């Protein structure tokens, strides 16, 4: 039967054996190694351990800190609603804007639909004119207007969350993207065309040394858009060089000048010196932009008592139809308005190749016909061929006419003595479709709008005052002989 020893006796025996081994290894390399391995760490004496697992109050944490908001621009309109859970990340100036404004970029942890619903309800109930808004609840663009303030709010779709989709910014914003953050931008432009700008200021009261200012004439519909100072229309012009207008065209130009359609020539500013008076420069070539403005002004003034026949100016928030006529162009409301009405070739009318308007290029004879004749017929132009035009007009150069202009040239022939070609160019067997048009010729073409038996001239329009309440079919006043 084995003998059992108590545990205390075993532990004491092991301790005696270990002590003996350590005593035997004293003053040897093995002893020093054992002493160092079993001894306390001497570095802990001067460097006590940190509070493990607890953040140090003096050391910044590695967790990302919330980015500070960019200061709000001083000119940021108070009318624009602000989403409370959004932070302003970046502010950029508008490069091509003609009026003061900025592009502001915001971020929010909220999803797209909450932000979109907020702005949709706020714009609809806050007195804003909503020109465009998203059709789906998955992001899009709001275009709104209130008084003189134009606002474009772009919210990206879920596929592009975190990236700016503003069309006016040529580079992506320098804002860190995050799949859980919705980034949207607000562009605002204040064009200064509010009614309050027309009210006299207290400081403008007349004094003894200052005569009271004359009241301004009421603005006509075609005067809404801004124009360069040298080319403003709307008031009758007294040109001093009408004697230089070809004799057969002089009466047409004189009537349009009295109607306030024509503008002074600008090719040589010296000719407009006070000593020489206002010069019309009738034999200068007219540009496409200038004729577009005259075309709309003449039509709207001649039909001042028939709003249904007038052409509407385009809003500055309208998407440009031409790449070379941006919203900042002073003639954008005119050129874009003609494109919106389908009166000039553009991608809107199905001509995908007409992406450039070339506003400063000379107006050609075939351009004049393509733009003007639809305002005479007020209906679809007839089908035309080279043979049909050659048979009616007898032009020897019919084959040189652009196919798009053949229909207008043929329709003009059916207007008899009121045809633009007969009034402007007289009898001719050469149309010369690519020949530039002079300012006097352009004025003669715009003297009359309509077809035989149903039309109106600039001379007749001088005797008619706009009557908004008068039915469009009311009899017209006849000019005195």
Short mmCIF file of C-alpha atoms in Angstrom, two decimals:
data_model
loop_
_atom_site.label_atom_id
_atom_site.label_comp_id
_atom_site.label_asym_id
_atom_site.label_seq_id
_atom_site.Cartn_x
_atom_site.Cartn_y
_atom_site.Cartn_z
CA UNK A 1 0.00 0.00 0.00
CA UNK A 2 1.59 3.34 -1.09
CA UNK A 3 2.39 6.01 1.41
CA UNK A 4 0.52 9.38 0.81
CA UNK A 5 2.21 12.64 1.70
CA UNK A 6 0.28 15.83 2.51
CA UNK A 7 0.35 18.66 -0.11
CA UNK A 8 2.14 21.00 2.25
CA UNK A 9 5.03 18.55 2.58
CA UNK A 10 5.36 18.32 -1.23
CA UNK A 11 5.36 22.11 -1.68
CA UNK A 12 8.04 22.52 1.00
CA UNK A 13 10.24 19.86 -0.64
CA UNK A 14 10.01 21.60 -4.05
CA UNK A 15 10.87 24.96 -2.53
CA UNK A 16 14.00 23.49 -0.84
CA UNK A 17 15.12 21.92 -4.14
CA UNK A 18 14.60 25.16 -6.08
CA UNK A 19 16.47 27.18 -3.45
CA UNK A 20 19.35 24.79 -3.71
CA UNK A 21 19.52 25.12 -7.45
CA UNK A 22 19.47 28.89 -7.27
CA UNK A 23 22.18 28.90 -4.59
CA UNK A 24 24.35 26.68 -6.76
CA UNK A 25 23.91 29.01 -9.76
CA UNK A 26 24.77 32.14 -7.79
CA UNK A 27 27.49 34.33 -9.33
CA UNK A 28 27.15 32.53 -12.66
CA UNK A 29 25.79 33.56 -16.04
CA UNK A 30 22.84 31.25 -15.63
CA UNK A 31 21.96 32.85 -12.33
CA UNK A 32 22.08 36.35 -13.74
CA UNK A 33 19.77 35.34 -16.59
CA UNK A 34 17.29 33.77 -14.22
CA UNK A 35 17.37 36.83 -12.02
CA UNK A 36 16.67 39.16 -14.93
CA UNK A 37 13.82 37.01 -16.25
CA UNK A 38 12.08 36.73 -12.92
CA UNK A 39 12.79 40.24 -11.68
CA UNK A 40 10.57 43.31 -12.03
CA UNK A 41 10.90 45.63 -15.03
CA UNK A 42 13.18 48.52 -13.94
CA UNK A 43 11.66 50.91 -16.53
CA UNK A 44 8.33 50.86 -14.75
CA UNK A 45 9.85 52.74 -11.85
CA UNK A 46 10.35 56.00 -13.78
CA UNK A 47 7.58 55.45 -16.38
CA UNK A 48 4.36 54.30 -14.76
CA UNK A 49 1.87 52.61 -17.12
CA UNK A 50 -0.79 54.66 -18.89
CA UNK A 51 -4.47 54.32 -18.17
CA UNK A 52 -5.03 51.42 -20.49
CA UNK A 53 -8.46 51.30 -22.08
CA UNK A 54 -9.24 54.93 -21.08
CA UNK A 55 -8.89 57.92 -23.37
CA UNK A 56 -6.18 60.38 -22.43
CA UNK A 57 -7.44 63.87 -21.78
CA UNK A 58 -4.32 65.43 -23.37
CA UNK A 59 -4.07 63.30 -26.53
CA UNK A 60 -6.39 63.81 -29.54
CA UNK A 61 -8.45 60.79 -30.45
CA UNK A 62 -8.12 58.98 -33.74
CA UNK A 63 -11.85 59.04 -34.31
CA UNK A 64 -12.85 61.55 -37.04
CA UNK A 65 -14.06 64.91 -35.84
CA UNK A 66 -17.05 66.69 -37.32
CA UNK A 67 -16.02 69.09 -40.07
CA UNK A 68 -16.58 72.75 -39.30
CA UNK A 69 -19.24 74.52 -41.34
CA UNK A 70 -18.14 77.12 -43.90
CA UNK A 71 -19.41 80.63 -43.06
CA UNK A 72 -22.58 81.59 -44.89
CA UNK A 73 -21.97 84.21 -47.64
CA UNK A 74 -22.93 87.72 -46.68
CA UNK A 75 -25.20 88.02 -49.70
CA UNK A 76 -26.97 84.70 -49.12
CA UNK A 77 -30.67 85.54 -49.53
CA UNK A 78 -32.76 85.14 -46.42
CA UNK A 79 -35.67 84.06 -48.63
CA UNK A 80 -33.99 80.76 -49.49
CA UNK A 81 -35.16 78.06 -47.07
CA UNK A 82 -32.37 76.24 -45.22
CA UNK A 83 -32.54 72.58 -44.34
CA UNK A 84 -31.78 72.43 -40.62
CA UNK A 85 -29.82 69.17 -40.76
CA UNK A 86 -27.55 70.45 -43.58
CA UNK A 87 -24.05 71.88 -43.21
CA UNK A 88 -22.53 74.36 -45.65
CA UNK A 89 -19.36 72.78 -47.06
CA UNK A 90 -18.23 75.07 -49.85
CA UNK A 91 -18.96 78.39 -51.58
CA UNK A 92 -18.00 79.12 -55.18
CA UNK A 93 -18.51 82.30 -57.22
CA UNK A 94 -20.51 82.03 -60.43
CA UNK A 95 -18.09 82.52 -63.30
CA UNK A 96 -20.48 83.33 -66.17
CA UNK A 97 -23.31 85.04 -64.32
CA UNK A 98 -24.29 88.57 -65.34
CA UNK A 99 -25.87 89.26 -61.95
CA UNK A 100 -24.60 88.75 -58.38
CA UNK A 101 -24.85 85.20 -57.09
CA UNK A 102 -22.97 82.15 -55.82
CA UNK A 103 -22.97 78.38 -55.79
CA UNK A 104 -23.26 76.88 -52.30
CA UNK A 105 -22.63 73.19 -51.60
CA UNK A 106 -24.28 71.51 -48.60
CA UNK A 107 -24.16 68.09 -46.95
CA UNK A 108 -26.61 66.30 -44.69
CA UNK A 109 -26.80 62.88 -43.02
CA UNK A 110 -30.47 62.65 -44.02
CA UNK A 111 -31.56 60.68 -47.10
CA UNK A 112 -32.46 62.26 -50.43
CA UNK A 113 -36.23 61.91 -50.12
CA UNK A 114 -36.41 63.86 -46.85
CA UNK A 115 -34.42 66.77 -48.26
CA UNK A 116 -36.39 66.77 -51.50
CA UNK A 117 -39.75 66.69 -49.72
CA UNK A 118 -38.72 69.58 -47.48
CA UNK A 119 -37.80 71.87 -50.37
CA UNK A 120 -40.75 70.83 -52.50
CA UNK A 121 -43.25 71.72 -49.78
CA UNK A 122 -41.39 74.89 -48.83
CA UNK A 123 -41.18 76.21 -52.38
CA UNK A 124 -44.84 75.46 -53.09
CA UNK A 125 -46.10 77.10 -49.91
CA UNK A 126 -43.59 79.93 -49.67
CA UNK A 127 -44.68 82.07 -52.60
CA UNK A 128 -42.07 80.76 -55.03
CA UNK A 129 -42.70 80.43 -58.76
CA UNK A 130 -41.71 76.84 -59.49
CA UNK A 131 -40.36 76.72 -63.06
CA UNK A 132 -39.10 73.15 -62.90
CA UNK A 133 -38.94 70.35 -60.33
CA UNK A 134 -38.05 66.64 -60.15
CA UNK A 135 -40.67 64.17 -61.28
CA UNK A 136 -39.43 61.36 -59.03
CA UNK A 137 -38.58 61.18 -55.34
CA UNK A 138 -35.01 60.22 -56.15
CA UNK A 139 -33.25 63.55 -56.58
CA UNK A 140 -33.30 66.10 -59.36
CA UNK A 141 -33.28 69.84 -59.93
CA UNK A 142 -35.60 72.57 -58.67
CA UNK A 143 -35.66 75.86 -60.61
CA UNK A 144 -37.64 78.51 -58.74
CA UNK A 145 -38.03 82.26 -58.78
CA UNK A 146 -39.25 84.82 -56.29
CA UNK A 147 -39.27 88.52 -57.16
CA UNK A 148 -35.78 89.19 -58.56
CA UNK A 149 -34.20 86.02 -57.12
CA UNK A 150 -33.50 82.94 -59.25
CA UNK A 151 -32.61 79.73 -57.39
CA UNK A 152 -31.45 76.38 -58.75
CA UNK A 153 -31.35 73.51 -56.24
CA UNK A 154 -29.71 70.28 -57.42
CA UNK A 155 -30.07 67.07 -55.43
CA UNK A 156 -28.16 64.10 -56.91
CA UNK A 157 -29.78 60.74 -57.42
CA UNK A 158 -28.82 57.80 -55.21
CA UNK A 159 -26.35 56.63 -57.82
CA UNK A 160 -24.40 59.86 -57.53
CA UNK A 161 -24.90 60.75 -53.87
CA UNK A 162 -22.01 62.67 -52.47
CA UNK A 163 -21.15 64.35 -55.75
CA UNK A 164 -22.25 67.74 -56.95
CA UNK A 165 -24.42 67.84 -60.03
CA UNK A 166 -24.61 71.57 -60.51
CA UNK A 167 -24.41 72.40 -64.20
CA UNK A 168 -22.74 75.73 -63.56
CA UNK A 169 -19.70 74.24 -61.84
CA UNK A 170 -16.98 73.06 -64.19
CA UNK A 171 -15.21 70.99 -61.53
CA UNK A 172 -16.40 68.71 -58.76
CA UNK A 173 -16.53 70.25 -55.31
CA UNK A 174 -13.66 69.63 -52.98
CA UNK A 175 -15.88 67.94 -50.42
CA UNK A 176 -15.17 64.52 -48.99
CA UNK A 177 -17.72 62.01 -50.18
CA UNK A 178 -19.46 59.54 -47.97
CA UNK A 179 -22.06 57.00 -48.93
CA UNK A 180 -24.12 57.92 -45.85
CA UNK A 181 -24.04 61.68 -46.60
CA UNK A 182 -26.27 63.49 -49.11
CA UNK A 183 -24.54 66.39 -50.85
CA UNK A 184 -26.66 68.98 -52.68
CA UNK A 185 -26.03 72.45 -54.03
CA UNK A 186 -27.96 75.70 -54.17
CA UNK A 187 -27.19 78.28 -56.82
CA UNK A 188 -28.70 81.73 -56.46
CA UNK A 189 -28.67 84.77 -58.74
CA UNK A 190 -30.29 88.11 -58.01
CA UNK A 191 -30.86 89.90 -61.32
CA UNK A 192 -32.01 93.17 -59.78
CA UNK A 193 -35.23 93.38 -61.82
CA UNK A 194 -37.57 93.69 -58.89
CA UNK A 195 -40.33 96.25 -58.87
CA UNK A 196 -38.82 97.88 -55.83
CA UNK A 197 -35.88 98.96 -57.98
CA UNK A 198 -38.22 101.22 -59.95
CA UNK A 199 -39.43 103.10 -56.87
CA UNK A 200 -37.77 106.49 -56.32
CA UNK A 201 -35.37 106.65 -53.43
CA UNK A 202 -35.79 109.30 -50.72
CA UNK A 203 -32.43 110.83 -51.67
CA UNK A 204 -33.70 111.50 -55.21
CA UNK A 205 -36.18 114.22 -54.25
CA UNK A 206 -35.76 117.33 -56.43
CA UNK A 207 -33.95 120.30 -54.97
CA UNK A 208 -33.59 123.89 -56.16
CA UNK A 209 -30.52 122.97 -58.20
CA UNK A 210 -32.04 119.76 -59.50
CA UNK A 211 -35.01 119.47 -61.81
CA UNK A 212 -37.50 116.72 -61.20
CA UNK A 213 -36.94 113.73 -63.40
CA UNK A 214 -39.42 113.03 -66.14
CA UNK A 215 -41.67 110.02 -65.60
CA UNK A 216 -40.55 107.01 -67.55
CA UNK A 217 -42.68 105.61 -70.32
CA UNK A 218 -44.35 102.30 -69.61
CA UNK A 219 -42.18 99.37 -70.55
CA UNK A 220 -43.30 97.38 -73.57
CA UNK A 221 -43.25 93.57 -73.45
CA UNK A 222 -40.19 93.40 -75.70
CA UNK A 223 -38.15 95.66 -73.44
CA UNK A 224 -37.93 93.31 -70.48
CA UNK A 225 -34.55 91.80 -71.29
CA UNK A 226 -31.37 93.71 -70.64
CA UNK A 227 -29.50 95.14 -73.62
CA UNK A 228 -26.26 97.03 -74.16
CA UNK A 229 -26.66 100.79 -73.78
CA UNK A 230 -25.82 101.48 -77.42
CA UNK A 231 -28.40 99.07 -78.79
CA UNK A 232 -31.53 99.71 -76.76
CA UNK A 233 -34.84 99.72 -78.60
CA UNK A 234 -38.30 100.74 -77.47
CA UNK A 235 -38.31 104.50 -77.99
CA UNK A 236 -38.73 106.34 -81.31
CA UNK A 237 -35.37 107.18 -82.82
CA UNK A 238 -34.65 110.31 -84.83
CA UNK A 239 -31.87 109.19 -87.12
CA UNK A 240 -29.96 111.90 -88.95
CA UNK A 241 -28.77 109.73 -91.84
CA UNK A 242 -32.07 108.40 -93.22
CA UNK A 243 -31.23 110.21 -96.43
CA UNK A 244 -28.65 107.48 -97.01
CA UNK A 245 -31.33 104.79 -96.99
CA UNK A 246 -32.16 103.61 -100.54
CA UNK A 247 -35.12 105.65 -101.77
CA UNK A 248 -37.41 102.63 -102.24
CA UNK A 249 -36.80 101.49 -98.64
CA UNK A 250 -36.84 104.85 -96.91
CA UNK A 251 -40.53 104.92 -95.95
CA UNK A 252 -40.30 101.45 -94.39
CA UNK A 253 -37.28 102.35 -92.27
CA UNK A 254 -38.87 105.66 -91.22
CA UNK A 255 -42.04 103.95 -89.94
CA UNK A 256 -40.10 101.34 -87.98
CA UNK A 257 -37.93 104.09 -86.45
CA UNK A 258 -41.06 105.91 -85.27
CA UNK A 259 -42.36 102.63 -83.83
CA UNK A 260 -39.19 102.29 -81.73
CA UNK A 261 -37.95 99.04 -83.25
CA UNK A 262 -34.68 100.08 -84.88
CA UNK A 263 -31.46 100.70 -83.01
CA UNK A 264 -28.47 102.88 -83.88
CA UNK A 265 -25.55 101.46 -85.81
CA UNK A 266 -22.63 100.41 -83.61
CA UNK A 267 -19.89 99.46 -86.07
CA UNK A 268 -18.28 102.90 -85.84
CA UNK A 269 -19.04 104.68 -82.55
CA UNK A 270 -17.64 107.95 -83.92
CA UNK A 271 -20.58 108.21 -86.30
CA UNK A 272 -22.87 108.52 -83.27
CA UNK A 273 -21.19 111.60 -81.91
CA UNK A 274 -23.41 114.40 -80.69
CA UNK A 275 -22.28 116.64 -83.54
CA UNK A 276 -23.67 114.20 -86.10
CA UNK A 277 -26.69 112.99 -84.16
CA UNK A 278 -27.90 109.41 -83.99
CA UNK A 279 -26.78 107.41 -87.01
CA UNK A 280 -28.76 104.47 -88.33
CA UNK A 281 -25.99 103.28 -90.66
CA UNK A 282 -28.45 101.80 -93.19
CA UNK A 283 -25.86 100.23 -95.46
CA UNK A 284 -24.04 98.31 -92.75
CA UNK A 285 -24.48 94.53 -92.61
CA UNK A 286 -26.85 93.41 -89.88
CA UNK A 287 -25.85 90.57 -87.55
CA UNK A 288 -27.98 87.56 -86.75
CA UNK A 289 -28.40 88.63 -83.11
CA UNK A 290 -29.47 92.13 -84.11
CA UNK A 291 -32.06 90.86 -86.59
CA UNK A 292 -33.41 88.40 -84.01
CA UNK A 293 -34.04 91.31 -81.64
CA UNK A 294 -35.62 93.46 -84.36
CA UNK A 295 -37.78 90.55 -85.52
CA UNK A 296 -39.32 90.02 -82.08
CA UNK A 297 -39.65 93.74 -81.34
CA UNK A 298 -41.30 94.49 -84.69
CA UNK A 299 -43.76 91.60 -84.44
CA UNK A 300 -44.75 92.44 -80.86
CA UNK A 301 -45.16 96.16 -81.52
CA UNK A 302 -47.07 95.78 -84.76
CA UNK A 303 -49.38 93.34 -82.96
CA UNK A 304 -49.41 95.31 -79.72
CA UNK A 305 -53.22 95.00 -79.53
CA UNK A 306 -53.19 91.25 -80.25
CA UNK A 307 -51.28 89.42 -77.48
CA UNK A 308 -52.06 86.06 -79.05
CA UNK A 309 -49.80 86.91 -82.00
CA UNK A 310 -46.88 88.12 -79.90
CA UNK A 311 -43.69 86.14 -79.25
CA UNK A 312 -42.75 85.55 -75.63
CA UNK A 313 -39.33 86.39 -74.29
CA UNK A 314 -37.47 83.45 -72.79
CA UNK A 315 -36.80 83.31 -69.07
CA UNK A 316 -33.20 83.41 -67.89
CA UNK A 317 -33.73 80.05 -66.27
CA UNK A 318 -34.54 78.40 -69.60
CA UNK A 319 -32.11 75.76 -70.78
CA UNK A 320 -30.15 77.34 -73.68
CA UNK A 321 -30.89 75.87 -77.09
CA UNK A 322 -27.55 77.02 -78.54
CA UNK A 323 -24.08 76.40 -77.16
CA UNK A 324 -22.87 79.90 -78.09
CA UNK A 325 -25.81 81.83 -76.60
CA UNK A 326 -25.66 81.33 -72.81
CA UNK A 327 -28.12 82.78 -70.33
CA UNK A 328 -25.69 85.65 -69.69
CA UNK A 329 -25.87 86.86 -73.30
CA UNK A 330 -27.79 90.18 -73.41
CA UNK A 331 -29.86 88.88 -76.35
CA UNK A 332 -30.56 85.46 -74.83
CA UNK A 333 -34.26 86.22 -74.11
CA UNK A 334 -34.79 87.12 -77.78
CA UNK A 335 -32.80 84.35 -79.46
CA UNK A 336 -34.00 81.68 -77.03
CA UNK A 337 -37.56 82.99 -77.31
CA UNK A 338 -37.49 82.54 -81.09
CA UNK A 339 -36.08 79.04 -80.66
CA UNK A 340 -38.73 78.14 -78.07
CA UNK A 341 -41.40 79.30 -80.52
CA UNK A 342 -39.89 77.15 -83.28
CA UNK A 343 -39.26 80.17 -85.52
CA UNK A 344 -35.53 79.56 -86.01
CA UNK A 345 -33.80 76.22 -86.63
CA UNK A 346 -32.50 74.65 -83.43
CA UNK A 347 -32.38 71.25 -81.70
CA UNK A 348 -35.79 72.16 -80.26
CA UNK A 349 -37.29 72.18 -83.76
CA UNK A 350 -35.70 68.84 -84.62
CA UNK A 351 -32.57 70.21 -86.31
CA UNK A 352 -29.91 68.37 -84.33
CA UNK A 353 -27.10 70.00 -86.34
CA UNK A 354 -28.10 73.58 -85.41
CA UNK A 355 -26.30 73.60 -82.06
CA UNK A 356 -24.60 76.96 -82.78
CA UNK A 357 -26.50 80.16 -83.50
CA UNK A 358 -23.46 82.25 -84.54
CA UNK A 359 -25.01 85.47 -83.17
CA UNK A 360 -22.38 87.83 -84.56
CA UNK A 361 -22.30 86.34 -88.06
CA UNK A 362 -23.92 88.37 -90.87
CA UNK A 363 -27.57 87.67 -91.62
CA UNK A 364 -27.99 86.23 -95.11
CA UNK A 365 -30.95 86.57 -97.43
CA UNK A 366 -32.01 82.98 -96.94
CA UNK A 367 -31.73 83.42 -93.13
CA UNK A 368 -34.08 86.39 -93.36
CA UNK A 369 -36.65 84.34 -95.25
CA UNK A 370 -36.48 81.30 -92.97
CA UNK A 371 -37.08 83.43 -89.85
CA UNK A 372 -39.60 85.97 -91.20
CA UNK A 373 -41.98 84.04 -93.49
CA UNK A 374 -43.44 81.77 -90.74
CA UNK A 375 -44.62 84.95 -88.99
CA UNK A 376 -46.43 85.96 -92.19
CA UNK A 377 -48.18 82.66 -92.93
CA UNK A 378 -48.80 81.59 -89.31
CA UNK A 379 -49.12 78.00 -90.56
CA UNK A 380 -46.98 75.16 -91.82
CA UNK A 381 -44.91 76.06 -94.85
CA UNK A 382 -45.67 74.25 -98.10
CA UNK A 383 -43.47 71.53 -99.53
CA UNK A 384 -40.98 72.91 -102.01
CA UNK A 385 -38.43 71.81 -104.54
CA UNK A 386 -35.82 73.51 -106.67
CA UNK A 387 -38.03 73.14 -109.72
CA UNK A 388 -41.06 74.69 -107.96
CA UNK A 389 -39.08 77.72 -106.78
CA UNK A 390 -37.44 78.17 -110.17
CA UNK A 391 -40.81 78.02 -111.89
CA UNK A 392 -42.44 80.60 -109.62
CA UNK A 393 -39.64 83.11 -108.97
CA UNK A 394 -37.49 82.38 -111.99
CA UNK A 395 -34.26 82.59 -109.99
CA UNK A 396 -31.23 81.42 -111.95
CA UNK A 397 -29.43 80.52 -108.72
CA UNK A 398 -32.24 78.51 -107.14
CA UNK A 399 -29.94 75.50 -106.78
CA UNK A 400 -27.76 77.53 -104.39
CA UNK A 401 -30.59 78.05 -101.91
CA UNK A 402 -30.37 75.91 -98.79
CA UNK A 403 -33.04 73.17 -98.87
CA UNK A 404 -34.34 74.42 -95.52
CA UNK A 405 -35.02 77.85 -97.06
CA UNK A 406 -36.79 76.64 -100.22
CA UNK A 407 -40.14 76.27 -98.45
CA UNK A 408 -39.98 79.82 -97.05
CA UNK A 409 -39.02 81.27 -100.45
CA UNK A 410 -41.90 79.45 -102.15
CA UNK A 411 -44.42 80.50 -99.47
CA UNK A 412 -43.29 84.11 -99.81
CA UNK A 413 -44.14 84.07 -103.52
CA UNK A 414 -47.76 83.27 -102.68
CA UNK A 415 -48.04 86.55 -100.74
CA UNK A 416 -48.23 88.53 -103.95
CA UNK A 417 -47.18 92.17 -103.78
CA UNK A 418 -46.71 91.84 -100.02
CA UNK A 419 -43.92 89.27 -100.47
CA UNK A 420 -40.76 90.12 -98.56
CA UNK A 421 -38.54 89.50 -101.58
CA UNK A 422 -40.51 91.96 -103.73
CA UNK A 423 -40.64 94.62 -101.00
CA UNK A 424 -36.96 94.37 -100.06
CA UNK A 425 -35.12 93.41 -103.25
CA UNK A 426 -37.57 94.44 -105.97
CA UNK A 427 -37.68 92.55 -109.25
CA UNK A 428 -34.72 90.19 -109.59
CA UNK A 429 -33.89 86.87 -111.24
CA UNK A 430 -30.93 86.33 -108.87
CA UNK A 431 -31.78 85.64 -105.24
CA UNK A 432 -28.13 85.43 -104.05
CA UNK A 433 -29.12 83.42 -100.95
CA UNK A 434 -25.73 83.75 -99.22
CA UNK A 435 -25.46 87.51 -99.65
CA UNK A 436 -25.41 89.50 -96.36
CA UNK A 437 -28.44 91.69 -95.61
CA UNK A 438 -28.07 95.38 -94.85
CA UNK A 439 -29.76 97.14 -91.95
CA UNK A 440 -32.04 99.02 -94.32
CA UNK A 441 -33.09 95.78 -96.07
CA UNK A 442 -33.80 94.11 -92.73
CA UNK A 443 -35.99 97.05 -91.72
CA UNK A 444 -37.95 96.87 -94.95
CA UNK A 445 -38.64 93.16 -94.42
CA UNK A 446 -40.03 93.83 -90.93
CA UNK A 447 -42.36 96.65 -92.04
CA UNK A 448 -45.25 94.25 -92.68
CA UNK A 449 -46.40 91.01 -91.02
CA UNK A 450 -49.12 88.78 -92.40
CA UNK A 451 -50.56 87.52 -95.66
CA UNK A 452 -52.76 89.19 -98.24
CA UNK A 453 -55.99 90.39 -96.68
CA UNK A 454 -54.89 89.62 -93.13
CA UNK A 455 -51.85 91.46 -91.88
CA UNK A 456 -50.62 94.71 -90.47
CA UNK A 457 -47.88 97.19 -91.26
CA UNK A 458 -45.71 99.37 -89.08
CA UNK A 459 -47.50 102.45 -90.43
CA UNK A 460 -50.86 101.07 -89.30
CA UNK A 461 -49.39 100.15 -85.90
CA UNK A 462 -48.45 103.80 -85.31
CA UNK A 463 -52.18 104.63 -85.12
CA UNK A 464 -53.14 101.76 -82.83
CA UNK A 465 -52.77 101.80 -79.06
CA UNK A 466 -52.46 98.51 -77.18
CA UNK A 467 -55.91 97.41 -75.93
CA UNK A 468 -55.57 94.35 -73.69
CA UNK A 469 -59.33 94.11 -73.28
CA UNK A 470 -60.05 94.45 -77.00
CA UNK A 471 -60.88 91.17 -78.76
CA UNK A 472 -58.29 90.01 -81.25
CA UNK A 473 -60.86 90.22 -84.02
CA UNK A 474 -61.72 93.88 -83.40
CA UNK A 475 -61.50 96.20 -86.45
CA UNK A 476 -58.20 97.94 -86.89
CA UNK A 477 -57.80 101.66 -87.16
CA UNK A 478 -56.90 102.90 -90.61
CA UNK A 479 -54.04 105.36 -91.10
CA UNK A 480 -54.78 108.69 -92.69
CA UNK A 481 -53.47 109.29 -96.18
#
